[in-house]
Amino acid sequence: MRYCQHCGSEIHEDAVICVHCGRSLEQQKPAQSSTKSNSDTLITIAKVFMIISCVATPAIGLLYGLIFLIPAIATATAELLIIPIIIILCCCIPLAWTLPLTISVHNKSKNHEPVGTGIKVCTLIFVNMIAGILLLCANDED
């Protein structure tokens, strides 16, 4: 059984209004559920930024390779085999750290497990600053 916060009378667990004083009991609901939903929202927004980084980082690397590296190699009369290698490296190396961190955060949030501080800091440094800050602000404690 619960007790009314206003008059102290004993009330039923499912009651929305106190039958003794007539006041609403909505504010007596635990605040933990709203905090948890706020953390879930922060983690969801962080995951969106991480996915955007997984797409944008290789695209920027590819653009960098096409604009800056290929003309430099072409003027140096290098072998044509090195051009695809540079493009692949510009695209794949950034994915080497963005994908595992994104997948880890996604799996932990899906299983309602806390995301470690190390993963949060690595996300901040290597994946996306906004996503890392959101993850650090999210409350993982149940």
CSV table of N, CA and C in Angstrom, one decimal:
chain,number,residue,atom,x,y,z
A,1,MET,N,0.8,-1.2,0.0
A,1,MET,CA,0.0,0.0,0.0
A,1,MET,C,0.9,1.3,0.0
A,2,ARG,N,0.3,2.3,-0.6
A,2,ARG,CA,1.0,3.6,-0.6
A,2,ARG,C,0.3,4.5,0.3
A,3,TYR,N,0.9,5.7,0.5
A,3,TYR,CA,0.3,6.7,1.4
A,3,TYR,C,0.3,8.0,0.6
A,4,CYS,N,-0.8,8.8,0.8
A,4,CYS,CA,-0.9,10.0,0.1
A,4,CYS,C,0.1,11.0,0.6
A,5,GLN,N,0.8,11.7,-0.3
A,5,GLN,CA,1.8,12.6,0.1
A,5,GLN,C,1.2,13.9,0.7
A,6,HIS,N,-0.1,14.2,0.5
A,6,HIS,CA,-0.7,15.4,1.0
A,6,HIS,C,-1.3,15.2,2.3
A,7,CYS,N,-2.2,14.1,2.5
A,7,CYS,CA,-2.9,13.9,3.7
A,7,CYS,C,-2.4,12.8,4.6
A,8,GLY,N,-1.6,11.9,4.0
A,8,GLY,CA,-1.0,10.8,4.7
A,8,GLY,C,-1.9,9.6,4.8
A,9,SER,N,-3.0,9.6,4.2
A,9,SER,CA,-4.0,8.5,4.2
A,9,SER,C,-3.4,7.3,3.4
A,10,GLU,N,-3.8,6.1,3.8
A,10,GLU,CA,-3.4,4.9,3.0
A,10,GLU,C,-4.3,4.8,1.8
A,11,ILE,N,-3.6,4.6,0.6
A,11,ILE,CA,-4.3,4.6,-0.6
A,11,ILE,C,-3.9,3.3,-1.4
A,12,HIS,N,-4.7,2.9,-2.4
A,12,HIS,CA,-4.4,1.8,-3.2
A,12,HIS,C,-3.3,2.0,-4.1
A,13,GLU,N,-2.5,1.0,-4.5
A,13,GLU,CA,-1.3,1.1,-5.4
A,13,GLU,C,-1.7,1.8,-6.7
A,14,ASP,N,-2.8,1.4,-7.3
A,14,ASP,CA,-3.2,1.9,-8.6
A,14,ASP,C,-4.0,3.2,-8.6
A,15,ALA,N,-4.2,3.8,-7.4
A,15,ALA,CA,-5.0,5.0,-7.3
A,15,ALA,C,-4.3,6.2,-8.0
A,16,VAL,N,-5.1,7.0,-8.7
A,16,VAL,CA,-4.6,8.2,-9.4
A,16,VAL,C,-5.0,9.4,-8.5
A,17,ILE,N,-6.1,9.3,-7.8
A,17,ILE,CA,-6.6,10.4,-6.9
A,17,ILE,C,-6.8,9.9,-5.5
A,18,CYS,N,-6.4,10.6,-4.5
A,18,CYS,CA,-6.6,10.2,-3.1
A,18,CYS,C,-8.1,10.3,-2.8
A,19,VAL,N,-8.7,9.2,-2.3
A,19,VAL,CA,-10.1,9.2,-2.0
A,19,VAL,C,-10.4,10.1,-0.7
A,20,HIS,N,-9.4,10.4,0.1
A,20,HIS,CA,-9.7,11.1,1.3
A,20,HIS,C,-9.5,12.6,1.1
A,21,CYS,N,-8.5,13.1,0.4
A,21,CYS,CA,-8.3,14.6,0.2
A,21,CYS,C,-8.7,15.0,-1.2
A,22,GLY,N,-8.8,14.1,-2.2
A,22,GLY,CA,-9.1,14.4,-3.6
A,22,GLY,C,-8.0,15.0,-4.4
A,23,ARG,N,-6.8,15.0,-3.9
A,23,ARG,CA,-5.7,15.5,-4.7
A,23,ARG,C,-5.1,14.4,-5.7
A,24,SER,N,-4.5,14.9,-6.7
A,24,SER,CA,-3.9,14.0,-7.7
A,24,SER,C,-2.6,13.4,-7.2
A,25,LEU,N,-2.4,12.2,-7.5
A,25,LEU,CA,-1.3,11.4,-7.0
A,25,LEU,C,-0.2,11.2,-8.1
A,26,GLU,N,-0.4,11.9,-9.3
A,26,GLU,CA,0.5,11.8,-10.4
A,26,GLU,C,2.0,12.1,-10.0
A,27,GLN,N,2.2,13.2,-9.2
A,27,GLN,CA,3.5,13.6,-8.8
A,27,GLN,C,4.2,12.6,-7.9
A,28,GLN,N,3.5,11.6,-7.4
A,28,GLN,CA,4.1,10.7,-6.5
A,28,GLN,C,4.8,9.5,-7.2
A,29,LYS,N,4.6,9.5,-8.5
A,29,LYS,CA,5.2,8.4,-9.3
A,29,LYS,C,6.7,8.6,-9.2
A,30,PRO,N,7.5,7.5,-9.2
A,30,PRO,CA,8.9,7.6,-9.1
A,30,PRO,C,9.5,8.3,-10.3
A,31,ALA,N,10.5,9.1,-9.9
A,31,ALA,CA,11.2,10.0,-11.0
A,31,ALA,C,12.2,9.2,-11.7
A,32,GLN,N,12.5,7.9,-11.3
A,32,GLN,CA,13.5,7.1,-12.0
A,32,GLN,C,13.1,6.8,-13.4
A,33,SER,N,11.8,6.6,-13.7
A,33,SER,CA,11.4,6.2,-15.0
A,33,SER,C,11.6,7.3,-16.0
A,34,SER,N,11.4,8.6,-15.6
A,34,SER,CA,11.7,9.7,-16.5
A,34,SER,C,13.2,9.9,-16.7
A,35,THR,N,14.0,9.6,-15.7
A,35,THR,CA,15.4,9.7,-15.8
A,35,THR,C,15.9,8.6,-16.8
A,36,LYS,N,15.4,7.4,-16.6
A,36,LYS,CA,15.8,6.4,-17.5
A,36,LYS,C,15.4,6.6,-18.9
A,37,SER,N,14.2,7.2,-19.2
A,37,SER,CA,13.8,7.5,-20.5
A,37,SER,C,14.7,8.6,-21.1
A,38,ASN,N,15.1,9.6,-20.2
A,38,ASN,CA,16.0,10.6,-20.7
A,38,ASN,C,17.4,10.0,-21.1
A,39,SER,N,17.9,9.0,-20.3
A,39,SER,CA,19.1,8.4,-20.7
A,39,SER,C,19.0,7.6,-22.0
A,40,ASP,N,17.8,6.9,-22.1
A,40,ASP,CA,17.6,6.2,-23.4
A,40,ASP,C,17.5,7.1,-24.6
A,41,THR,N,16.9,8.3,-24.4
A,41,THR,CA,16.9,9.3,-25.4
A,41,THR,C,18.3,9.8,-25.8
A,42,LEU,N,19.1,10.1,-24.8
A,42,LEU,CA,20.5,10.5,-25.0
A,42,LEU,C,21.3,9.5,-25.8
A,43,ILE,N,21.1,8.2,-25.4
A,43,ILE,CA,21.9,7.1,-26.0
A,43,ILE,C,21.4,6.9,-27.4
A,44,THR,N,20.1,7.1,-27.7
A,44,THR,CA,19.5,6.9,-29.0
A,44,THR,C,20.1,8.0,-29.9
A,45,ILE,N,20.1,9.3,-29.4
A,45,ILE,CA,20.7,10.4,-30.2
A,45,ILE,C,22.2,10.2,-30.5
A,46,ALA,N,22.9,9.7,-29.5
A,46,ALA,CA,24.3,9.4,-29.6
A,46,ALA,C,24.5,8.3,-30.7
A,47,LYS,N,23.7,7.3,-30.7
A,47,LYS,CA,23.8,6.2,-31.7
A,47,LYS,C,23.5,6.8,-33.1
A,48,VAL,N,22.6,7.7,-33.3
A,48,VAL,CA,22.4,8.4,-34.6
A,48,VAL,C,23.6,9.1,-35.0
A,49,PHE,N,24.3,9.9,-34.1
A,49,PHE,CA,25.5,10.6,-34.5
A,49,PHE,C,26.6,9.6,-34.8
A,50,MET,N,26.7,8.5,-34.1
A,50,MET,CA,27.7,7.5,-34.4
A,50,MET,C,27.5,6.9,-35.8
A,51,ILE,N,26.3,6.6,-36.1
A,51,ILE,CA,26.0,6.0,-37.4
A,51,ILE,C,26.3,7.0,-38.5
A,52,ILE,N,26.0,8.3,-38.3
A,52,ILE,CA,26.3,9.3,-39.3
A,52,ILE,C,27.9,9.4,-39.5
A,53,SER,N,28.6,9.2,-38.4
A,53,SER,CA,30.1,9.2,-38.4
A,53,SER,C,30.6,8.0,-39.2
A,54,CYS,N,29.9,6.9,-39.0
A,54,CYS,CA,30.4,5.7,-39.7
A,54,CYS,C,30.2,5.8,-41.2
A,55,VAL,N,29.2,6.6,-41.7
A,55,VAL,CA,29.0,6.9,-43.1
A,55,VAL,C,29.9,8.0,-43.6
A,56,ALA,N,30.0,9.1,-42.8
A,56,ALA,CA,30.6,10.3,-43.2
A,56,ALA,C,32.2,10.2,-43.2
A,57,THR,N,32.7,9.5,-42.2
A,57,THR,CA,34.2,9.4,-42.1
A,57,THR,C,34.8,8.7,-43.3
A,58,PRO,N,34.3,7.5,-43.8
A,58,PRO,CA,34.9,7.0,-45.0
A,58,PRO,C,34.7,7.8,-46.2
A,59,ALA,N,33.5,8.5,-46.3
A,59,ALA,CA,33.2,9.3,-47.4
A,59,ALA,C,34.2,10.5,-47.5
A,60,ILE,N,34.5,11.1,-46.4
A,60,ILE,CA,35.5,12.2,-46.3
A,60,ILE,C,36.8,11.7,-46.7
A,61,GLY,N,37.2,10.5,-46.2
A,61,GLY,CA,38.5,9.9,-46.5
A,61,GLY,C,38.6,9.6,-48.0
A,62,LEU,N,37.5,9.1,-48.6
A,62,LEU,CA,37.5,8.8,-50.0
A,62,LEU,C,37.6,10.1,-50.8
A,63,LEU,N,36.9,11.2,-50.4
A,63,LEU,CA,37.0,12.5,-51.0
A,63,LEU,C,38.4,13.0,-50.9
A,64,TYR,N,39.0,12.9,-49.7
A,64,TYR,CA,40.4,13.3,-49.5
A,64,TYR,C,41.4,12.6,-50.5
A,65,GLY,N,41.2,11.3,-50.6
A,65,GLY,CA,42.0,10.5,-51.5
A,65,GLY,C,41.9,10.9,-52.9
A,66,LEU,N,40.6,11.1,-53.3
A,66,LEU,CA,40.4,11.5,-54.7
A,66,LEU,C,40.9,12.9,-55.1
A,67,ILE,N,40.8,13.8,-54.1
A,67,ILE,CA,41.1,15.2,-54.4
A,67,ILE,C,42.6,15.5,-54.2
A,68,PHE,N,43.2,15.0,-53.2
A,68,PHE,CA,44.6,15.3,-52.8
A,68,PHE,C,45.6,14.3,-53.2
A,69,LEU,N,45.3,13.0,-52.9
A,69,LEU,CA,46.4,12.0,-53.0
A,69,LEU,C,46.6,11.6,-54.5
A,70,ILE,N,45.5,11.4,-55.2
A,70,ILE,CA,45.6,10.8,-56.5
A,70,ILE,C,46.3,11.8,-57.4
A,71,PRO,N,46.0,13.1,-57.4
A,71,PRO,CA,46.8,14.0,-58.3
A,71,PRO,C,48.3,14.1,-57.9
A,72,ALA,N,48.6,14.0,-56.6
A,72,ALA,CA,50.0,14.0,-56.2
A,72,ALA,C,50.7,12.7,-56.7
A,73,ILE,N,50.0,11.6,-56.6
A,73,ILE,CA,50.6,10.4,-57.1
A,73,ILE,C,50.8,10.4,-58.6
A,74,ALA,N,49.7,10.9,-59.3
A,74,ALA,CA,49.7,10.9,-60.7
A,74,ALA,C,50.9,11.8,-61.3
A,75,THR,N,51.2,12.9,-60.6
A,75,THR,CA,52.3,13.8,-61.1
A,75,THR,C,53.6,13.1,-60.8
A,76,ALA,N,53.7,12.2,-59.8
A,76,ALA,CA,54.9,11.6,-59.5
A,76,ALA,C,55.1,10.3,-60.3
A,77,THR,N,54.3,10.1,-61.2
A,77,THR,CA,54.3,8.9,-62.1
A,77,THR,C,54.5,7.6,-61.4
A,78,ALA,N,53.7,7.5,-60.4
A,78,ALA,CA,53.7,6.2,-59.6
A,78,ALA,C,52.9,5.2,-60.3
A,79,GLU,N,53.0,4.0,-59.8
A,79,GLU,CA,52.2,2.9,-60.4
A,79,GLU,C,50.7,3.1,-60.1
A,80,LEU,N,49.9,2.7,-61.0
A,80,LEU,CA,48.5,2.9,-60.9
A,80,LEU,C,47.9,2.0,-59.8
A,81,LEU,N,48.6,1.0,-59.4
A,81,LEU,CA,48.1,0.0,-58.4
A,81,LEU,C,48.0,0.7,-57.0
A,82,ILE,N,48.8,1.7,-56.8
A,82,ILE,CA,48.8,2.4,-55.5
A,82,ILE,C,47.6,3.3,-55.3
A,83,ILE,N,46.9,3.7,-56.3
A,83,ILE,CA,45.8,4.6,-56.2
A,83,ILE,C,44.6,3.9,-55.5
A,84,PRO,N,44.2,2.6,-55.9
A,84,PRO,CA,43.1,2.0,-55.2
A,84,PRO,C,43.5,1.6,-53.8
A,85,ILE,N,44.8,1.4,-53.5
A,85,ILE,CA,45.2,1.1,-52.2
A,85,ILE,C,45.1,2.3,-51.3
A,86,ILE,N,45.4,3.4,-51.8
A,86,ILE,CA,45.3,4.7,-51.0
A,86,ILE,C,43.8,5.0,-50.7
A,87,ILE,N,43.0,4.8,-51.7
A,87,ILE,CA,41.5,5.0,-51.5
A,87,ILE,C,40.9,4.0,-50.5
A,88,ILE,N,41.3,2.8,-50.6
A,88,ILE,CA,40.8,1.8,-49.6
A,88,ILE,C,41.3,2.1,-48.2
A,89,LEU,N,42.6,2.5,-48.1
A,89,LEU,CA,43.1,2.9,-46.8
A,89,LEU,C,42.4,4.1,-46.2
A,90,CYS,N,42.1,5.1,-47.1
A,90,CYS,CA,41.4,6.3,-46.6
A,90,CYS,C,40.0,6.0,-46.2
A,91,CYS,N,39.4,5.0,-46.7
A,91,CYS,CA,38.0,4.6,-46.3
A,91,CYS,C,38.0,3.6,-45.2
A,92,CYS,N,38.9,2.6,-45.2
A,92,CYS,CA,38.8,1.5,-44.2
A,92,CYS,C,39.4,1.8,-42.9
A,93,ILE,N,40.5,2.5,-42.8
A,93,ILE,CA,41.1,2.8,-41.5
A,93,ILE,C,40.2,3.5,-40.6
A,94,PRO,N,39.5,4.6,-41.0
A,94,PRO,CA,38.5,5.2,-40.1
A,94,PRO,C,37.4,4.3,-39.6
A,95,LEU,N,37.0,3.3,-40.5
A,95,LEU,CA,36.0,2.4,-40.1
A,95,LEU,C,36.5,1.4,-39.0
A,96,ALA,N,37.8,1.2,-38.9
A,96,ALA,CA,38.4,0.3,-38.0
A,96,ALA,C,38.1,0.7,-36.5
A,97,TRP,N,37.8,2.0,-36.3
A,97,TRP,CA,37.5,2.4,-34.9
A,97,TRP,C,36.0,2.8,-34.8
A,98,THR,N,35.4,3.3,-35.9
A,98,THR,CA,34.1,3.8,-35.7
A,98,THR,C,33.1,2.7,-35.6
A,99,LEU,N,33.2,1.6,-36.5
A,99,LEU,CA,32.2,0.5,-36.5
A,99,LEU,C,32.2,-0.3,-35.2
A,100,PRO,N,33.4,-0.7,-34.6
A,100,PRO,CA,33.3,-1.5,-33.4
A,100,PRO,C,32.7,-0.7,-32.2
A,101,LEU,N,33.0,0.5,-32.1
A,101,LEU,CA,32.5,1.3,-31.0
A,101,LEU,C,30.9,1.5,-31.2
A,102,THR,N,30.5,1.8,-32.4
A,102,THR,CA,29.1,1.9,-32.7
A,102,THR,C,28.3,0.7,-32.4
A,103,ILE,N,28.9,-0.5,-32.8
A,103,ILE,CA,28.2,-1.7,-32.6
A,103,ILE,C,28.2,-2.1,-31.1
A,104,SER,N,29.2,-1.8,-30.4
A,104,SER,CA,29.3,-2.0,-29.0
A,104,SER,C,28.3,-1.2,-28.2
A,105,VAL,N,28.2,0.1,-28.5
A,105,VAL,CA,27.2,0.9,-27.9
A,105,VAL,C,25.8,0.5,-28.2
A,106,HIS,N,25.5,0.1,-29.4
A,106,HIS,CA,24.2,-0.4,-29.8
A,106,HIS,C,23.8,-1.6,-29.1
A,107,ASN,N,24.7,-2.6,-29.0
A,107,ASN,CA,24.4,-3.9,-28.3
A,107,ASN,C,24.2,-3.7,-26.9
A,108,LYS,N,25.0,-2.8,-26.2
A,108,LYS,CA,24.9,-2.6,-24.8
A,108,LYS,C,23.5,-1.9,-24.5
A,109,SER,N,23.2,-0.9,-25.3
A,109,SER,CA,21.9,-0.2,-25.1
A,109,SER,C,20.7,-1.1,-25.3
A,110,LYS,N,20.8,-2.0,-26.4
A,110,LYS,CA,19.7,-2.9,-26.7
A,110,LYS,C,19.5,-3.9,-25.5
A,111,ASN,N,20.6,-4.4,-24.9
A,111,ASN,CA,20.5,-5.3,-23.8
A,111,ASN,C,20.4,-4.6,-22.4
A,112,HIS,N,20.2,-3.3,-22.4
A,112,HIS,CA,20.1,-2.5,-21.2
A,112,HIS,C,21.2,-2.7,-20.2
A,113,GLU,N,22.4,-2.8,-20.8
A,113,GLU,CA,23.7,-2.9,-20.0
A,113,GLU,C,24.3,-1.6,-20.0
A,114,PRO,N,25.0,-1.3,-18.9
A,114,PRO,CA,25.7,0.0,-18.9
A,114,PRO,C,26.9,0.1,-19.9
A,115,VAL,N,27.0,1.2,-20.5
A,115,VAL,CA,28.2,1.5,-21.4
A,115,VAL,C,29.3,2.0,-20.6
A,116,GLY,N,30.5,1.3,-20.7
A,116,GLY,CA,31.6,1.7,-19.9
A,116,GLY,C,32.2,3.0,-20.2
A,117,THR,N,32.8,3.6,-19.2
A,117,THR,CA,33.4,4.9,-19.4
A,117,THR,C,34.5,4.9,-20.5
A,118,GLY,N,35.2,3.9,-20.6
A,118,GLY,CA,36.3,3.8,-21.7
A,118,GLY,C,35.7,3.9,-23.1
A,119,ILE,N,34.6,3.2,-23.3
A,119,ILE,CA,33.9,3.2,-24.6
A,119,ILE,C,33.3,4.6,-24.8
A,120,LYS,N,32.8,5.2,-23.8
A,120,LYS,CA,32.3,6.6,-23.9
A,120,LYS,C,33.4,7.6,-24.3
A,121,VAL,N,34.6,7.5,-23.7
A,121,VAL,CA,35.7,8.4,-23.9
A,121,VAL,C,36.2,8.1,-25.3
A,122,CYS,N,36.4,6.8,-25.7
A,122,CYS,CA,36.8,6.5,-27.0
A,122,CYS,C,35.9,7.0,-28.1
A,123,THR,N,34.6,6.9,-27.8
A,123,THR,CA,33.6,7.5,-28.8
A,123,THR,C,33.8,9.0,-28.9
A,124,LEU,N,34.0,9.6,-27.8
A,124,LEU,CA,34.3,11.1,-27.8
A,124,LEU,C,35.5,11.4,-28.6
A,125,ILE,N,36.6,10.6,-28.5
A,125,ILE,CA,37.8,11.0,-29.2
A,125,ILE,C,37.8,10.5,-30.6
A,126,PHE,N,37.4,9.3,-30.9
A,126,PHE,CA,37.6,8.6,-32.2
A,126,PHE,C,36.4,8.7,-33.1
A,127,VAL,N,35.2,8.7,-32.6
A,127,VAL,CA,34.0,8.6,-33.5
A,127,VAL,C,33.4,9.9,-33.7
A,128,ASN,N,32.8,10.5,-32.6
A,128,ASN,CA,32.0,11.7,-32.8
A,128,ASN,C,32.0,12.4,-31.4
A,129,MET,N,32.4,13.7,-31.4
A,129,MET,CA,32.4,14.4,-30.2
A,129,MET,C,31.0,14.6,-29.5
A,130,ILE,N,30.0,14.9,-30.4
A,130,ILE,CA,28.7,15.0,-29.8
A,130,ILE,C,28.2,13.7,-29.2
A,131,ALA,N,28.4,12.6,-29.9
A,131,ALA,CA,28.0,11.3,-29.4
A,131,ALA,C,28.7,10.9,-28.1
A,132,GLY,N,30.0,11.2,-28.1
A,132,GLY,CA,30.7,11.0,-26.8
A,132,GLY,C,30.2,11.8,-25.7
A,133,ILE,N,29.9,13.1,-25.9
A,133,ILE,CA,29.4,13.9,-24.8
A,133,ILE,C,28.0,13.4,-24.4
A,134,LEU,N,27.1,13.0,-25.3
A,134,LEU,CA,25.8,12.5,-25.0
A,134,LEU,C,25.9,11.2,-24.2
A,135,LEU,N,26.8,10.3,-24.6
A,135,LEU,CA,27.0,9.1,-23.8
A,135,LEU,C,27.6,9.4,-22.4
A,136,LEU,N,28.5,10.3,-22.3
A,136,LEU,CA,29.0,10.6,-20.9
A,136,LEU,C,27.9,11.3,-20.1
A,137,CYS,N,26.9,12.0,-20.7
A,137,CYS,CA,25.9,12.6,-19.9
A,137,CYS,C,24.8,11.6,-19.5
A,138,ALA,N,24.7,10.5,-20.3
A,138,ALA,CA,23.6,9.5,-20.0
A,138,ALA,C,23.9,8.8,-18.7
A,139,ASN,N,22.8,8.5,-18.0
A,139,ASN,CA,22.9,7.9,-16.7
A,139,ASN,C,22.7,6.4,-16.9
A,140,ASP,N,23.7,5.5,-16.7
A,140,ASP,CA,23.6,4.1,-16.9
A,140,ASP,C,23.1,3.3,-15.7
A,141,GLU,N,23.1,3.9,-14.5
A,141,GLU,CA,22.8,3.2,-13.3
A,141,GLU,C,21.3,2.9,-13.3
A,142,ASP,N,21.0,1.7,-12.9
A,142,ASP,CA,19.6,1.2,-12.8
A,142,ASP,C,19.0,1.5,-11.5
